[in-house]
Structures are given as C-alpha cells and as structure tokens.
PDB file of C-alpha atoms and ligand atoms in Angstrom:
ATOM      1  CA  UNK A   1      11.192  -0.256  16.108  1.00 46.00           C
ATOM      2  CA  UNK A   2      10.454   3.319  15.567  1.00 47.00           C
ATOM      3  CA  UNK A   3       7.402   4.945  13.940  1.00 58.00           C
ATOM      4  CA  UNK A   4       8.454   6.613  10.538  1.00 65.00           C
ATOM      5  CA  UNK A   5      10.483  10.245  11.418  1.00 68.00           C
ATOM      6  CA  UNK A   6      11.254  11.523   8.049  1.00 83.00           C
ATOM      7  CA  UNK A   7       7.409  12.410   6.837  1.00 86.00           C
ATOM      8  CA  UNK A   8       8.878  15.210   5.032  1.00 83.00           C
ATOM      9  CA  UNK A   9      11.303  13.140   2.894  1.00 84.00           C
ATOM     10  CA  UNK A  10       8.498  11.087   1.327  1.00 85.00           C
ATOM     11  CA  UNK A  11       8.077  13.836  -1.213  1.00 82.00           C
ATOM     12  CA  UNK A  12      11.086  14.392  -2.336  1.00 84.00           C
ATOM     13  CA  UNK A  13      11.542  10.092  -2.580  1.00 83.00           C
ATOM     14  CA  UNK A  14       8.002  10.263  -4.379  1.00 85.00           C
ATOM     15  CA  UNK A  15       8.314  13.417  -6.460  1.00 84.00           C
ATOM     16  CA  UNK A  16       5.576  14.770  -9.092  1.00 86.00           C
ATOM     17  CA  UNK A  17       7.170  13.611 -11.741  1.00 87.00           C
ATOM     18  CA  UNK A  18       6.887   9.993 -11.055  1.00 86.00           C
ATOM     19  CA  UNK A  19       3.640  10.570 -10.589  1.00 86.00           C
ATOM     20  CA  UNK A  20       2.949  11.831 -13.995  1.00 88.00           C
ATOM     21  CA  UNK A  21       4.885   9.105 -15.179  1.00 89.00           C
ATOM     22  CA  UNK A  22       2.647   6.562 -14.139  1.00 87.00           C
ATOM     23  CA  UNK A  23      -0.117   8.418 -15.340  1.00 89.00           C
ATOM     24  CA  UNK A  24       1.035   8.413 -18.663  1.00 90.00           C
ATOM     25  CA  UNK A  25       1.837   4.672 -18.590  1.00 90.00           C
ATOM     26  CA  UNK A  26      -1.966   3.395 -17.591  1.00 90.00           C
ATOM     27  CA  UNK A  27      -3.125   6.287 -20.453  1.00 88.00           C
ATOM     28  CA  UNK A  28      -0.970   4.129 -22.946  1.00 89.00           C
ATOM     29  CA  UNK A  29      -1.477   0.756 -21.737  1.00 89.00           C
ATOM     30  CA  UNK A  30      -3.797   0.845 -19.162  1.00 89.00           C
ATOM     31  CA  UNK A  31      -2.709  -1.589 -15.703  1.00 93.00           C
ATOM     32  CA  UNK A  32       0.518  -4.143 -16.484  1.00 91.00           C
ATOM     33  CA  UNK A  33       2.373  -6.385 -13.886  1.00 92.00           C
ATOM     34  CA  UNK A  34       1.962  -6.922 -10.436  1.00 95.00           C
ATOM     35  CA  UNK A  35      -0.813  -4.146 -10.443  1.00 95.00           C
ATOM     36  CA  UNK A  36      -2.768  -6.321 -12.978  1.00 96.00           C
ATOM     37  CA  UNK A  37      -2.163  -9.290 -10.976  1.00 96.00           C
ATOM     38  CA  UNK A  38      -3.079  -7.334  -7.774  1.00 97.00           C
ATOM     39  CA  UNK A  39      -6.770  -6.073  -9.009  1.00 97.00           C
ATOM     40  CA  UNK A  40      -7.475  -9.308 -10.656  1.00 97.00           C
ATOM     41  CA  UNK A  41      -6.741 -11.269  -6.918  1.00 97.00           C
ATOM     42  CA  UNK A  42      -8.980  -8.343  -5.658  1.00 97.00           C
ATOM     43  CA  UNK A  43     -11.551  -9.306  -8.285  1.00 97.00           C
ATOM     44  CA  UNK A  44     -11.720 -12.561  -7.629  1.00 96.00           C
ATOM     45  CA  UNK A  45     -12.343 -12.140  -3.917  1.00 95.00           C
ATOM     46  CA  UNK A  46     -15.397  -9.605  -5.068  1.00 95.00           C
ATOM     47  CA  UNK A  47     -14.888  -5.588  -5.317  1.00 96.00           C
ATOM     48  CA  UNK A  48     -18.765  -5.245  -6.318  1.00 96.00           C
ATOM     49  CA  UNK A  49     -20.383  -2.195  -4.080  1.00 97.00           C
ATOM     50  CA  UNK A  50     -16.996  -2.466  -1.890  1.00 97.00           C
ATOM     51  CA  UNK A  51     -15.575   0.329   0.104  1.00 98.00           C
ATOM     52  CA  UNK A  52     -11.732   0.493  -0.510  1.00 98.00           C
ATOM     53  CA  UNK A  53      -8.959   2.302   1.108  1.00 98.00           C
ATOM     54  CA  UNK A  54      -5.866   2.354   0.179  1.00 98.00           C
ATOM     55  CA  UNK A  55      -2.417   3.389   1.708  1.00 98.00           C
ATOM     56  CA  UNK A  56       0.194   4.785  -0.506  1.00 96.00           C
ATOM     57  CA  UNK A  57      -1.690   4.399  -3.457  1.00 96.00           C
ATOM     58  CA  UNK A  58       0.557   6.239  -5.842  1.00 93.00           C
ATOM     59  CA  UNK A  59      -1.291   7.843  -8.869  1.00 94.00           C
ATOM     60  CA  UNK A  60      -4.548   6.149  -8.153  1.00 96.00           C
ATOM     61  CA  UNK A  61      -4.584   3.895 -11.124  1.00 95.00           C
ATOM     62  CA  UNK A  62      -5.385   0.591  -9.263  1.00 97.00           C
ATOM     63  CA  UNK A  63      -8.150   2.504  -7.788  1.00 98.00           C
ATOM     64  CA  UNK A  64      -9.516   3.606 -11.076  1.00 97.00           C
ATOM     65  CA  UNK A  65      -9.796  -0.352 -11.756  1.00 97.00           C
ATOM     66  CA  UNK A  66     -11.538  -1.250  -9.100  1.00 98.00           C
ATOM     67  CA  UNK A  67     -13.491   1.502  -9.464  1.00 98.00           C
ATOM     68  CA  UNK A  68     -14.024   0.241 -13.021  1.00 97.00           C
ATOM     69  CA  UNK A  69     -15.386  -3.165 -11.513  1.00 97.00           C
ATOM     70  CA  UNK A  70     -17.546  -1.577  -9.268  1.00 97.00           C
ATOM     71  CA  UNK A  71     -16.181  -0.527  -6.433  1.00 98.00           C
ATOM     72  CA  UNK A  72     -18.158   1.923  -4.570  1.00 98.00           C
ATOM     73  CA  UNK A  73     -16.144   4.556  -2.508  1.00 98.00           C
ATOM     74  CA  UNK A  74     -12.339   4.976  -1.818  1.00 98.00           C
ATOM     75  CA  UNK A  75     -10.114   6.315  -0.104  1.00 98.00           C
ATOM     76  CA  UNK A  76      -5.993   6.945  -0.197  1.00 98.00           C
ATOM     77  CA  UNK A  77      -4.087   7.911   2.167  1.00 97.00           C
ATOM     78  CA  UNK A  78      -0.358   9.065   0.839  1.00 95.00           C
ATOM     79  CA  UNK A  79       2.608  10.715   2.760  1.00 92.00           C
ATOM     80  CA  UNK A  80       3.857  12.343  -0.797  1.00 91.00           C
ATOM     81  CA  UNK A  81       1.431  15.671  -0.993  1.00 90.00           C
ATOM     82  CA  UNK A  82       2.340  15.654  -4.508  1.00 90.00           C
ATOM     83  CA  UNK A  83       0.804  12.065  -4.911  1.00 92.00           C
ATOM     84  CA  UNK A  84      -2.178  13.073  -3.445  1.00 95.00           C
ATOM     85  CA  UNK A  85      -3.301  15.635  -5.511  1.00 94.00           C
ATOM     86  CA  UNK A  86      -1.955  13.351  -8.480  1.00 94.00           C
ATOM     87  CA  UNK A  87      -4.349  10.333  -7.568  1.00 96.00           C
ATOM     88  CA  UNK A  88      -6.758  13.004  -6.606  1.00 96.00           C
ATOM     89  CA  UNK A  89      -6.792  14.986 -10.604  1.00 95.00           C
ATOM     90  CA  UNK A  90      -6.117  11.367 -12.196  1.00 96.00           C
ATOM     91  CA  UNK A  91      -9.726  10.051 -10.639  1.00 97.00           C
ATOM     92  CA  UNK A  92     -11.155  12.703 -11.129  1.00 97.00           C
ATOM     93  CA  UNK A  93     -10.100  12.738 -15.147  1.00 95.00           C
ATOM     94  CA  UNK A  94     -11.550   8.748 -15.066  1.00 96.00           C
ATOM     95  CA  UNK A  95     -14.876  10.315 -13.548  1.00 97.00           C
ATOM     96  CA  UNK A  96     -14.620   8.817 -10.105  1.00 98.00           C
ATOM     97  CA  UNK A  97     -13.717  11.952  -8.295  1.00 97.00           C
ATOM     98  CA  UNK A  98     -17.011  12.188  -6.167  1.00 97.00           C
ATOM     99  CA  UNK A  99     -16.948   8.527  -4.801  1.00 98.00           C
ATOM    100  CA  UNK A 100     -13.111   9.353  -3.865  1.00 98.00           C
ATOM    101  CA  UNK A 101     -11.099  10.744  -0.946  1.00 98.00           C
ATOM    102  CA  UNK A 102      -7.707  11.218  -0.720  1.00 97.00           C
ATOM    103  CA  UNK A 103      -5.549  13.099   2.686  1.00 96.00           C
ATOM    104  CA  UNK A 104      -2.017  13.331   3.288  1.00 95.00           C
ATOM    105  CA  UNK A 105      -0.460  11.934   6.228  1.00 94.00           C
ATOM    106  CA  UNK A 106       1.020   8.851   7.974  1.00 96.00           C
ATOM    107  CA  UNK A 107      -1.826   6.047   7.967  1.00 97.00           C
ATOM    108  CA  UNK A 108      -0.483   4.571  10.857  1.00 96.00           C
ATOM    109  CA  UNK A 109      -0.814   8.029  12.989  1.00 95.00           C
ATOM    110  CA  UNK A 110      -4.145   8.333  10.786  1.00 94.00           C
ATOM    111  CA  UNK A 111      -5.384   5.029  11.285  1.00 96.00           C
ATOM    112  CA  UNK A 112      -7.895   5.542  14.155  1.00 95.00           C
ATOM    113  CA  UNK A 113      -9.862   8.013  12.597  1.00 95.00           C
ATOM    114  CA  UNK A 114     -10.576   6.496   9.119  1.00 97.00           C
ATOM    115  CA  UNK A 115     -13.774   4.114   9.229  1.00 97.00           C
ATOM    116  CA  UNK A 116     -13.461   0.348   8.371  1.00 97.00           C
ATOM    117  CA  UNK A 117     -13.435  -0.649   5.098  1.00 97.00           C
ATOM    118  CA  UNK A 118     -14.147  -3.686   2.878  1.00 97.00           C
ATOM    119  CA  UNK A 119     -10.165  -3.747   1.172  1.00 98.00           C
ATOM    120  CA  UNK A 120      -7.635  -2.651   2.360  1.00 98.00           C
ATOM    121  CA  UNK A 121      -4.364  -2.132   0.317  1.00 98.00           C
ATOM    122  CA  UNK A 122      -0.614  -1.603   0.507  1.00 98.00           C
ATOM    123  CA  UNK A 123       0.997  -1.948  -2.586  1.00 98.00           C
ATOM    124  CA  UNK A 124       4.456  -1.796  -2.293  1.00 96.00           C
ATOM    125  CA  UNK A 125       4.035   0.256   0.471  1.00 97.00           C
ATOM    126  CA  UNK A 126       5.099  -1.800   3.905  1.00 96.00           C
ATOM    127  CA  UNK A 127       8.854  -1.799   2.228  1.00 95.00           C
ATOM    128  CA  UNK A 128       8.626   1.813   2.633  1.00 94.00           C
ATOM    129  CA  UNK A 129       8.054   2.201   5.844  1.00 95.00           C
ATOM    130  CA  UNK A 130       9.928   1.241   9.256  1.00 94.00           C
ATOM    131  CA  UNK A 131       7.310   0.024  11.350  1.00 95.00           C
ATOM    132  CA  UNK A 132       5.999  -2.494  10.167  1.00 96.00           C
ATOM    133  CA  UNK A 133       4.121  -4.210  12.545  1.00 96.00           C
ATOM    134  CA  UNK A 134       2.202  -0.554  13.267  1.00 96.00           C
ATOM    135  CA  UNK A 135       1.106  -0.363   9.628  1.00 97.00           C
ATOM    136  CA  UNK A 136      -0.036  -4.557   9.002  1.00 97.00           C
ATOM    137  CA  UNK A 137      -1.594  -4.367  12.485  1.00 97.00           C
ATOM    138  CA  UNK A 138      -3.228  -0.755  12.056  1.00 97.00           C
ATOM    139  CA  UNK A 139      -4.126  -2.387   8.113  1.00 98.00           C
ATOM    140  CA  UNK A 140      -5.704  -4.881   9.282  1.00 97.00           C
ATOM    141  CA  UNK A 141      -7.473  -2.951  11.961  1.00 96.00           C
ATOM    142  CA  UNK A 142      -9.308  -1.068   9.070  1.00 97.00           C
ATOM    143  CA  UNK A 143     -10.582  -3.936   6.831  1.00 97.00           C
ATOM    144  CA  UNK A 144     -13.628  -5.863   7.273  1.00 95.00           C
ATOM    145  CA  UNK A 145     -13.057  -8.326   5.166  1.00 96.00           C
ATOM    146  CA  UNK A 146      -9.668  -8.503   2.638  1.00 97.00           C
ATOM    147  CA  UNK A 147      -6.242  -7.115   3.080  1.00 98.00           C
ATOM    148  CA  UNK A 148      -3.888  -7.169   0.191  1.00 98.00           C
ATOM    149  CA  UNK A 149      -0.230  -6.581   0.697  1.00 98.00           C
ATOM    150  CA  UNK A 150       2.240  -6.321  -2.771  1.00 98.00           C
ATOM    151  CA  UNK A 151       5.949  -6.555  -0.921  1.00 97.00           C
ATOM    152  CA  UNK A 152       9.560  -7.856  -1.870  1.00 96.00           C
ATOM    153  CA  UNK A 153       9.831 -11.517  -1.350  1.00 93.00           C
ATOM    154  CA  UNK A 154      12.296 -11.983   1.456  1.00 91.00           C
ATOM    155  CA  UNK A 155      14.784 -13.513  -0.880  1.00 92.00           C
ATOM    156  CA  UNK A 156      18.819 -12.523  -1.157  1.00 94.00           C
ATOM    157  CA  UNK A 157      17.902 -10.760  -4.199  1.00 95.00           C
ATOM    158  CA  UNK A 158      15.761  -8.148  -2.895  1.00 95.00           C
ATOM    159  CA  UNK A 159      17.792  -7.696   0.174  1.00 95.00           C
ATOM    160  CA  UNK A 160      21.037  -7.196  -2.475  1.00 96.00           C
ATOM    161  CA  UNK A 161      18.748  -4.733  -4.288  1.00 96.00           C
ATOM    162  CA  UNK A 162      17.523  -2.798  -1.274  1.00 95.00           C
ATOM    163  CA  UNK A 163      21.015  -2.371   0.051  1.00 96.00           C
ATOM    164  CA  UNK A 164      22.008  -0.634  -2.937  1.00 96.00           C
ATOM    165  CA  UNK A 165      19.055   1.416  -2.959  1.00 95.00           C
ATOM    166  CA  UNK A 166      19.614   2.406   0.651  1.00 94.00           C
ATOM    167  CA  UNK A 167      23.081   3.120   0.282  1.00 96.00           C
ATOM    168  CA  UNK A 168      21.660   5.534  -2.967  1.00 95.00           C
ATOM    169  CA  UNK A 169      19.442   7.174   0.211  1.00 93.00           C
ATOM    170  CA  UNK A 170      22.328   7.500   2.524  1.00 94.00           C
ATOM    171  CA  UNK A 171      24.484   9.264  -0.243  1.00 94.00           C
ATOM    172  CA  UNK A 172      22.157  12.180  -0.962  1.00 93.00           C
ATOM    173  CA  UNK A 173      21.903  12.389   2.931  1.00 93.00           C
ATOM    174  CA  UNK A 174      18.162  11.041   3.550  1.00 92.00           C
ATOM    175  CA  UNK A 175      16.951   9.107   6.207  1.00 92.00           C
ATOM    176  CA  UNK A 176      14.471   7.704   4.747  1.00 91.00           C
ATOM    177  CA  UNK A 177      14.893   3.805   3.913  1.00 94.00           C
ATOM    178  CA  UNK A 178      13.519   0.345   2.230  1.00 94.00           C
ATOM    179  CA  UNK A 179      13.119  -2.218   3.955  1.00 95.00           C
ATOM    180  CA  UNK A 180      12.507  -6.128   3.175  1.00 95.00           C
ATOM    181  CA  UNK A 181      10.476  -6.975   5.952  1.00 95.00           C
ATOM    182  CA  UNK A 182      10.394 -10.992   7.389  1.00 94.00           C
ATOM    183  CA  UNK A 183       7.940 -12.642   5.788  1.00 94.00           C
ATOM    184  CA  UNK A 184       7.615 -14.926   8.631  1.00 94.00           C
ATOM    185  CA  UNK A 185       6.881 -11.700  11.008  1.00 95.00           C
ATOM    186  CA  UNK A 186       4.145 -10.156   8.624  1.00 96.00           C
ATOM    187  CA  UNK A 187       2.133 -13.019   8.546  1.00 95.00           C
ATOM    188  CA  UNK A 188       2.616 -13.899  12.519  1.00 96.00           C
ATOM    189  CA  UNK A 189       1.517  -9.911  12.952  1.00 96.00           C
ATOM    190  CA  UNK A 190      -1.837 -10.421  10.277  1.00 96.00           C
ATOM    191  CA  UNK A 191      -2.482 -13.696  11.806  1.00 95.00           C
ATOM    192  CA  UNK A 192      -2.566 -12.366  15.366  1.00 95.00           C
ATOM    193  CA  UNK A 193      -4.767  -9.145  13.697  1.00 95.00           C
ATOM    194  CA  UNK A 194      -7.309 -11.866  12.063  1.00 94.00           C
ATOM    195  CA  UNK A 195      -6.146 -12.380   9.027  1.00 96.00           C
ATOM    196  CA  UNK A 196      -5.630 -15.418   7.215  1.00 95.00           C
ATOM    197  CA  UNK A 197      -3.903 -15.430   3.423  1.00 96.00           C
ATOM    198  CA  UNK A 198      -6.334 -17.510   0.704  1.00 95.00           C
ATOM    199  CA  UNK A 199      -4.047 -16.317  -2.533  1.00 95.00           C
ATOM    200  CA  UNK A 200      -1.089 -15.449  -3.061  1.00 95.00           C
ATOM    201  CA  UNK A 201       1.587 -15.304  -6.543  1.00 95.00           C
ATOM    202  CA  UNK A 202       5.378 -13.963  -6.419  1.00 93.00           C
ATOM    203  CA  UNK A 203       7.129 -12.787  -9.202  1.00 90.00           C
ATOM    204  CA  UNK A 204      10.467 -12.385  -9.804  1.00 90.00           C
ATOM    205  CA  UNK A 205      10.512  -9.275  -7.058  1.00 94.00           C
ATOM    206  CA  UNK A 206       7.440  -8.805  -5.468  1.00 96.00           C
ATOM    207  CA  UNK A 207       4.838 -10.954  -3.916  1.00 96.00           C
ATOM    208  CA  UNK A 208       1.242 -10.208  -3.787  1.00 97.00           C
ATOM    209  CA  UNK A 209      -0.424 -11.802  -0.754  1.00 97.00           C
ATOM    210  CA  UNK A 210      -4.561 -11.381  -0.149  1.00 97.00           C
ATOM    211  CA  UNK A 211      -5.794 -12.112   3.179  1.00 97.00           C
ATOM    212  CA  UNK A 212      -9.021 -11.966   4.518  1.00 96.00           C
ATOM    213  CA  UNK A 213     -10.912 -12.020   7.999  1.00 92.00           C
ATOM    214  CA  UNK A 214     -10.680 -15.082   9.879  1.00 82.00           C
ATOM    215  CA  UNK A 215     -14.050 -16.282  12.143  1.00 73.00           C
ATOM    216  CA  UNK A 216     -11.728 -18.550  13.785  1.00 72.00           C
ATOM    217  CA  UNK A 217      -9.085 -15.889  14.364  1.00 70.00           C
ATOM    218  CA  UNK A 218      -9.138 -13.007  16.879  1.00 62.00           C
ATOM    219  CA  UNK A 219     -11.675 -10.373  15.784  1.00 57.00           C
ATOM    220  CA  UNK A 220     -11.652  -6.824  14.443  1.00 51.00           C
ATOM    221  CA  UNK A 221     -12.652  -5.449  17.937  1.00 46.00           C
ATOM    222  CA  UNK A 222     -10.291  -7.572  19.793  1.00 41.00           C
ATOM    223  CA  UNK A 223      -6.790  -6.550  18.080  1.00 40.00           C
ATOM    224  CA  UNK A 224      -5.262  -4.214  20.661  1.00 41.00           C
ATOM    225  CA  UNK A 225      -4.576  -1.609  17.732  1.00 38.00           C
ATOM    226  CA  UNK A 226      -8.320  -1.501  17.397  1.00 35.00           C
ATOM    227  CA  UNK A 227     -10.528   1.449  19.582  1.00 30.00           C
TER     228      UNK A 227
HETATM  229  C1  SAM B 301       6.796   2.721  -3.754  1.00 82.90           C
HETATM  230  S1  SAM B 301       5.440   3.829  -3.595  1.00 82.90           S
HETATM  231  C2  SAM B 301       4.118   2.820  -4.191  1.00 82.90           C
HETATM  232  C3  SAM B 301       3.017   3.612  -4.841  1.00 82.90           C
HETATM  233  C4  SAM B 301       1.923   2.763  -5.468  1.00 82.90           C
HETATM  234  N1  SAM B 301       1.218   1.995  -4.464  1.00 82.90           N
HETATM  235  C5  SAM B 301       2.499   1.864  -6.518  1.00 82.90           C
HETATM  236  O1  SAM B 301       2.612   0.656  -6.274  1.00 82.90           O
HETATM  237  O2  SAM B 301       2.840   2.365  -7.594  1.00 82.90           O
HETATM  238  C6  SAM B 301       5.158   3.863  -1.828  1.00 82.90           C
HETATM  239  C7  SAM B 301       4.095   4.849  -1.428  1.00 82.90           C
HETATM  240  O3  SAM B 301       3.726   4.584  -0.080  1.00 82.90           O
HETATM  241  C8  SAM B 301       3.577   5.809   0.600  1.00 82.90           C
HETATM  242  N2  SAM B 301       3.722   5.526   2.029  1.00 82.90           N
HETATM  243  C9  SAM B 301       4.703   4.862   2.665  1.00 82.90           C
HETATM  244  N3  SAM B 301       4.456   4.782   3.986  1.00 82.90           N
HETATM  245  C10 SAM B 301       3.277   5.414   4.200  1.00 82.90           C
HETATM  246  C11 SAM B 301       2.488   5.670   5.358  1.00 82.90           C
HETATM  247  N4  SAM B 301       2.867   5.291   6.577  1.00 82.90           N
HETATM  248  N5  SAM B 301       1.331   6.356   5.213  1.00 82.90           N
HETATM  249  C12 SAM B 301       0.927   6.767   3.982  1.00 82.90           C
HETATM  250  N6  SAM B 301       1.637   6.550   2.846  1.00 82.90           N
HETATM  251  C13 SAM B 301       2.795   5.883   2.955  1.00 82.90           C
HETATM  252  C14 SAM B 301       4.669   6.691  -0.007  1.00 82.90           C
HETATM  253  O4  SAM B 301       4.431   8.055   0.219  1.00 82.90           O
HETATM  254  C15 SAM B 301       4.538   6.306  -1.475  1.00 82.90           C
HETATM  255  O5  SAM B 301       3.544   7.044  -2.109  1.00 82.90           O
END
C-alpha cells in the first residue's frame, strides 16, 4: 500500500471554514458525541500530568478537554495548514497555548522525530489516510502507555457511505480518499506494535477503541517502526 501522495489536497478536503465551524460548536455546547465519549475513555484510563499527542486533531477541542483534566503538554500534528493554526489560536483562546505544539506535516513521515508520549490519538483520522498500517504502527511507536483510535466500524453501512463520499472525491478530480480500514488488520497491526484494547463503544458510525501497552506483548523498542 502506498504512503499518502496527495499532502496538498488535505487542505482543500479540510478547509478553514470547517474549522471555524467546529469552533463555534464546542463555544455553544462545549464537546458532544463520539468526542465526549472519546475524552471520557481517555479519562478513565488517567490524563493527570500526561503528555498527549495527537494526529489530525482538527480544531483542538478534544485537546482543550484533556487539557481541562489535567493534561500536561500536547502536541498535534495536522496535514491541513489551515487546521493547524486553527487548533493552534483555539488553545491558545482556552489559555493552553504555552503547554501546546502544533506542526504541519504527514505524522507518519514525522513520526521518528516526535518524542514518546503518554496518549496517543487518531480521531477519525486512520479513515483518512491510505496507509494504514504506517500510521497504527508509527502510532503506536509514539505512545508509552494508551493509544486511542475513533474509526468507521467495518460494517456495510460505512463502506456504502464511504463509496459515495469517494465517488464525491473522484468527481471534483481529487485523489485523495476514505477508507474503512479491516478491523481485523488494525488490531493484528496494534497487537504486533504492543498494544492490547481494554475499552471500547461503537455507535451507530464510528467506533472508539483505547488500547494500551502490553508487558506481555512486544515492546516499544522492539517494533521494527521504532529507532
Ligand atoms: C476527518 S478529520 C478529523 C479531525 C478531528 N480529529 C475530528 O475528529 O474532528 C481528519 C484529519 O486528519 C488529518 N490527517 C489525516 N492523515 C494525516 C496524517 N498522515 N498526518 C497528519 N494529519 C493527518 C487531516 O488533515 C484532518 O485534519
């Protein structure tokens, strides 16, 4: 499977103004839905003093909740330049901007150079990308201790959905694509990183999966994607 080749399409998928959107929506209501359900299996697992980092993390708003339950640092790594310096104003405005870094790029070319972290997340972000087994195993490769993954269930539905949603790509003459990745090939991929799921909950689209490091399971340093 090839590595993503479309970096600059990301942008224009994930403009500014869907940005702001979101923005808007945690102003007015603060976090709803599988983001809500996300933090609060993040919670539970402990986010005290943790160092996060998070991949694709849209406007920032899950951030500013776990920065809100005491999350020390983080760190968000976005292809969209225009989501960047969205998560980077939004928190800023909720007064986390010091204890927060966010860079453009591809975290799986990135990955290497980032230091290891106590979460990891990608929410709704491996259905984004092509290679998925690069960004789980290069995920993985970062945490220290939980990985949380928000994805489409691998269900008719989704894949329905998705091919619509592709063929919408195809028609205004992107490349870029969704995917609904195997379940059974994310976890075999996590498992062989380390990782071992303790909770997970699936809504009517997307299932949120938290994982965290095995002893009994190859280690950090042993994963091949890991230097
Ligand atoms: C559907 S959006 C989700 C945003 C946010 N996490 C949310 O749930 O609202 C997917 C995001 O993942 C980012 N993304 C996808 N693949 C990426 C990669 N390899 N490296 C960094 N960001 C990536 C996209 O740029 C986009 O911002």
């Amino acid at each position: 499977m090839p590595r993503c080749c479309y970096h600059d399409e990301y942008g224009e998928v994930f403009p500014p103004a869907e940005a702001a959107s979101q923005a808007r929506r945690f102003r007015r209501r603060g976090l709803a839905g599988t983001d809500a359900r996300l933090v609060s299996m993040l919670r539970a697992e402990g986010v005290a003093d943790a160092h996060v980092l998070e991949v694709g993390g849209g406007v920032g708003d899950v951030l500013v909740a776990l920065f809100d339950a005491g999350a020390a640092h983080a760190i968000d790594v976005d292809l969209s330049p225009s989501w960047v310096e969205a998560a980077r104003r939004f928190v800023d405005e909720h007064g986390y901007g010091e204890r927060f870094e966010a860079r453009a790029g591809d975290f799986v070319d990135e990955a290497a150079l980032l230091p290891e972290v106590d979460v990891v997340i990608l929410n709704r972000v491996v259905c984004c990308y092509p290679d998925m087994d690069a960004m789980l195993a290069a995920a993985a490769g970062r945490s220290r201790r939980v990985l949380a993954l928000v994805y489409p269930a691998d269900r008719w539905t989704n894949r329905a959905a998705i091919a619509i949603a592709n063929l919408w790509f195809r028609l205004r003459r992107l490349q870029f694509r969704v995917f609904v990745h195997p379940e059974a090939s994310m976890r075999s991929v996590l498992r062989a990183a380390g990782m071992e799921v303790v909770r997970q909950r699936s809504g009517v689209v997307w299932r949120t999966v938290v994982l965290t490091r095995s002893p009994a399971l190859p280690s950090l340093r042993s994963h091949p994607e890991q230097s």
